[in-house]
Coordinates of C-alpha atoms in Angstrom, one line a residue:
M661 CA -46.3 -3.3 5.5
A662 CA -42.9 -3.7 7.3
S663 CA -41.7 -5.9 4.4
H664 CA -42.7 -3.2 1.9
Q665 CA -40.9 -0.5 3.8
R666 CA -37.7 -2.6 3.9
S667 CA -38.0 -3.2 0.1
A668 CA -38.5 0.5 -0.5
S669 CA -35.5 1.4 1.6
L670 CA -33.1 -0.8 -0.4
P671 CA -32.7 1.6 -3.3
S672 CA -32.1 4.5 -1.0
R673 CA -29.5 2.5 1.0
L674 CA -27.8 1.4 -2.2
H675 CA -27.7 5.0 -3.5
S676 CA -26.3 6.3 -0.2
T677 CA -23.6 3.6 0.0
E678 CA -22.6 4.2 -3.7
S679 CA -22.5 7.9 -3.1
N680 CA -20.3 7.5 0.0
V681 CA -17.9 5.3 -1.9
E682 CA -17.7 7.7 -4.8
D683 CA -17.1 10.6 -2.5
E684 CA -14.4 8.7 -0.6
L685 CA -12.6 7.6 -3.8
Q686 CA -12.6 11.2 -5.1
S687 CA -11.3 12.4 -1.7
L688 CA -8.5 9.8 -1.8
R689 CA -7.5 10.7 -5.3
S690 CA -6.9 14.3 -4.3
Y691 CA -5.4 13.2 -1.0
I692 CA -2.6 11.0 -2.4
A693 CA -1.9 13.3 -5.4
A694 CA -1.3 16.3 -3.2
P695 CA 2.3 17.7 -3.4
S696 CA 2.4 17.5 0.4
A697 CA 1.7 13.8 0.4
T698 CA 3.9 11.9 2.9
I699 CA 4.5 8.3 4.1
G700 CA 1.7 9.0 6.6
T701 CA -0.6 10.0 3.8
M702 CA 0.1 6.7 2.1
C703 CA -0.5 4.6 5.2
D704 CA -3.8 6.4 5.9
G705 CA -4.8 6.0 2.3
M706 CA -4.3 2.3 2.4
K707 CA -6.5 2.0 5.5
R708 CA -9.2 4.2 3.9
L709 CA -9.0 2.3 0.6
G710 CA -9.3 -1.0 2.5
D711 CA -12.6 0.3 4.0
V712 CA -13.8 1.3 0.5
Y713 CA -13.4 -2.3 -0.6
S714 CA -15.6 -3.4 2.2
S715 CA -18.3 -0.9 1.1
I716 CA -18.0 -2.2 -2.4
E717 CA -18.7 -5.7 -1.2
E718 CA -21.8 -4.4 0.5
I719 CA -22.9 -2.7 -2.7
M720 CA -22.5 -6.0 -4.6
C721 CA -24.8 -7.7 -2.2
F722 CA -27.7 -5.5 -3.2
P723 CA -30.1 -7.2 -5.6
R724 CA -29.9 -5.8 -9.1
N725 CA -32.7 -6.9 -11.3
A726 CA -31.3 -5.1 -14.4
I727 CA -28.2 -7.3 -14.5
S728 CA -28.5 -10.9 -15.7
L729 CA -26.7 -13.8 -14.1
S730 CA -24.4 -14.1 -17.2
Q731 CA -23.5 -10.4 -16.9
Q732 CA -22.8 -10.7 -13.2
K733 CA -20.6 -13.7 -13.8
K734 CA -18.6 -11.9 -16.4
M735 CA -18.1 -8.9 -14.2
V736 CA -17.0 -11.0 -11.2
E737 CA -14.6 -13.0 -13.4
E738 CA -13.0 -9.8 -14.7
E739 CA -12.7 -8.5 -11.1
L740 CA -11.0 -11.8 -10.1
D741 CA -8.5 -11.6 -12.9
R742 CA -7.5 -8.0 -12.1
S743 CA -7.4 -8.6 -8.3
V744 CA -4.4 -10.9 -8.8
V745 CA -2.2 -7.9 -10.0
L746 CA -3.1 -5.9 -6.8
I747 CA -2.6 -8.8 -4.5
D748 CA 0.8 -9.6 -6.1
L749 CA 1.9 -5.9 -5.7
C750 CA 0.9 -5.8 -2.1
N751 CA 2.7 -9.1 -1.4
A752 CA 5.9 -7.8 -3.1
M753 CA 5.7 -4.6 -1.0
Q754 CA 5.3 -6.6 2.2
E755 CA 8.3 -8.8 1.4
N756 CA 10.5 -5.8 0.5
L757 CA 9.5 -3.9 3.7
S758 CA 10.3 -6.9 5.8
E759 CA 13.7 -7.2 4.2
L760 CA 14.3 -3.4 4.8
K761 CA 13.5 -3.8 8.5
M762 CA 16.0 -6.7 8.7
N763 CA 18.6 -4.5 7.0
I764 CA 18.0 -1.7 9.5
L765 CA 18.7 -4.1 12.4
E766 CA 21.9 -5.2 10.7
L767 CA 22.9 -1.7 10.1
Q768 CA 22.3 -0.7 13.7
L769 CA 24.6 -3.6 14.8
V770 CA 27.4 -2.5 12.4
L771 CA 27.0 1.1 13.4
K772 CA 27.6 0.2 17.1
R773 CA 30.9 -1.4 16.2
R774 CA 32.0 1.9 14.6
D775 CA 33.6 0.2 11.7
D776 CA 33.8 2.9 9.0
A777 CA 34.2 0.5 6.0
A778 CA 31.6 -2.0 7.3
V779 CA 29.0 0.8 7.8
Q780 CA 29.6 2.2 4.3
L781 CA 29.1 -1.2 2.7
K782 CA 26.1 -2.1 4.8
F783 CA 24.5 1.3 4.1
K784 CA 25.0 1.0 0.4
S785 CA 23.4 -2.5 0.6
F786 CA 20.5 -1.0 2.5
V787 CA 20.0 1.7 -0.2
R788 CA 20.0 -0.9 -2.9
M789 CA 17.4 -2.9 -1.0
A790 CA 15.3 0.3 -0.6
R791 CA 15.5 0.9 -4.4
K792 CA 14.4 -2.7 -5.0
T793 CA 11.0 -1.8 -3.5
Q794 CA 10.4 0.2 -6.7
K795 CA 11.0 -2.6 -9.1
P796 CA 7.7 -4.5 -9.0
F797 CA 5.9 -1.2 -9.8
K798 CA 8.2 -0.1 -12.6
K799 CA 7.5 -3.5 -14.3
T800 CA 3.8 -3.2 -14.1
S801 CA 3.3 0.6 -14.1
S802 CA 2.7 1.2 -17.8
K803 CA 0.4 -1.8 -18.1
T804 CA -1.6 -1.2 -15.0
T805 CA -1.9 2.6 -15.5
A806 CA -3.3 2.1 -19.1
E807 CA -5.6 -0.7 -17.9
Y808 CA -6.8 0.7 -14.6
C809 CA -7.2 4.4 -15.3
S810 CA -10.1 3.7 -17.7
L811 CA -11.7 1.2 -15.3
K812 CA -12.5 1.0 -11.6
P813 CA -11.1 4.0 -9.6
E814 CA -10.4 1.8 -6.6
R815 CA -8.0 -0.3 -8.7
W816 CA -6.3 2.8 -10.0
L817 CA -6.0 4.2 -6.5
S818 CA -4.6 0.9 -5.2
V819 CA -1.9 0.9 -7.8
S820 CA -1.2 4.6 -7.3
L821 CA -0.8 4.2 -3.5
L822 CA 1.6 1.2 -3.9
D823 CA 3.5 2.9 -6.7
C824 CA 4.0 6.2 -4.9
T825 CA 5.1 4.7 -1.6
P826 CA 8.6 3.5 -2.5
G827 CA 9.6 6.9 -3.9
L828 CA 8.5 8.7 -0.7
L829 CA 10.4 6.1 1.3
M830 CA 13.6 6.7 -0.8
K831 CA 13.3 10.4 0.0
K832 CA 13.3 9.5 3.7
I833 CA 16.3 7.2 3.4
G834 CA 18.3 9.5 1.1
T835 CA 21.7 8.3 -0.3
P836 CA 25.2 8.0 1.2
S837 CA 25.9 11.6 0.1
T838 CA 22.7 13.0 1.7
S839 CA 23.6 15.1 4.7
K840 CA 20.5 14.1 6.8
W841 CA 20.7 10.3 6.3
S842 CA 24.4 9.9 5.7
L843 CA 25.6 7.2 8.0
V844 CA 29.2 7.3 6.9
S845 CA 31.7 9.6 8.6
K846 CA 35.4 9.7 9.0
K847 CA 35.1 10.0 12.8
F848 CA 32.5 8.2 14.8
Q849 CA 31.9 10.7 17.6
K850 CA 29.6 9.4 20.3
R851 CA 27.1 12.2 19.7
K852 CA 26.9 11.5 16.0
V853 CA 26.5 7.8 16.5
V854 CA 23.6 8.4 18.9
C855 CA 22.0 10.7 16.3
E856 CA 22.4 8.2 13.6
E857 CA 20.8 5.4 15.7
E858 CA 17.9 7.7 16.4
Q859 CA 17.4 8.3 12.7
L860 CA 17.5 4.6 12.0
Q861 CA 14.9 4.0 14.8
A862 CA 12.7 6.6 13.3
L863 CA 13.0 5.0 9.9
E864 CA 12.2 1.6 11.4
R865 CA 9.0 3.1 12.8
I866 CA 8.1 4.5 9.4
I867 CA 8.6 1.1 7.7
G868 CA 6.5 -0.5 10.5
D869 CA 3.7 1.9 9.7
L870 CA 3.9 1.0 6.0
E871 CA 3.9 -2.7 6.9
Y872 CA 0.7 -2.2 8.8
G873 CA -1.0 -0.2 6.0
T874 CA 0.1 -2.6 3.3
E875 CA -1.0 -5.6 5.3
F876 CA -4.4 -4.0 6.0
L877 CA -5.0 -3.4 2.3
F878 CA -3.6 -6.9 1.4
R879 CA -6.1 -8.5 3.8
R880 CA -9.0 -6.5 2.4
L881 CA -8.0 -7.5 -1.2
I882 CA -7.9 -11.2 -0.2
Q883 CA -11.2 -10.8 1.6
T884 CA -12.8 -9.2 -1.5
R885 CA -11.3 -12.0 -3.7
V886 CA -12.9 -14.7 -1.5
F887 CA -16.2 -12.7 -1.6
L888 CA -16.1 -12.8 -5.4
L889 CA -15.2 -16.5 -5.5
N890 CA -18.2 -17.2 -3.3
I891 CA -20.5 -15.3 -5.7
L892 CA -19.3 -17.5 -8.5
S893 CA -19.8 -20.7 -6.6
S894 CA -23.3 -19.8 -5.3

């Protein structure tokens, strides 16, 4: 009797989990597409999306009598192929964020020396580095958008999150002519230098949050890939 109850509960558990995943994906789609989306939105979105991948693994563990082994193998192989793109994008984002943090530390040191020319050069280098974070997504954007939009929503959301983040980061950084983030001035007054250091520290915290969010999503993607490989080898 107990065994029958457990068997009967499987379809309802599967339906509940699938429904929760679908609701969360729909919520995330609206969340990151909102005009008010921020860096914080992206960081939170990465965490939530990572949890979605865990739920998808749970769904895949449910027995599905309607799917043949050959069909399952084909689905898993397709997921494995496409997971490489997301893992590569996450890895590129992690590397670029790490370089940005290093650039911030160097910029803080130069700023303390109050060398106008050195600060200007270092800040321009920093902005170039920040723009570099957008390159991996520009190269893959058209391909992944066309491929992912018509397929799994979690893949589309993963690309969207990683694609939107560099643009929001650039808005925070600004350019050498932007009043809020301009680190170049003719006179390095003490109060101004302190203000600029505080802005850099705030930016460093933002990048740290992005690193955490990206790393969390990256780990989940790797975990899902290992899960899929185990299915193939079983």
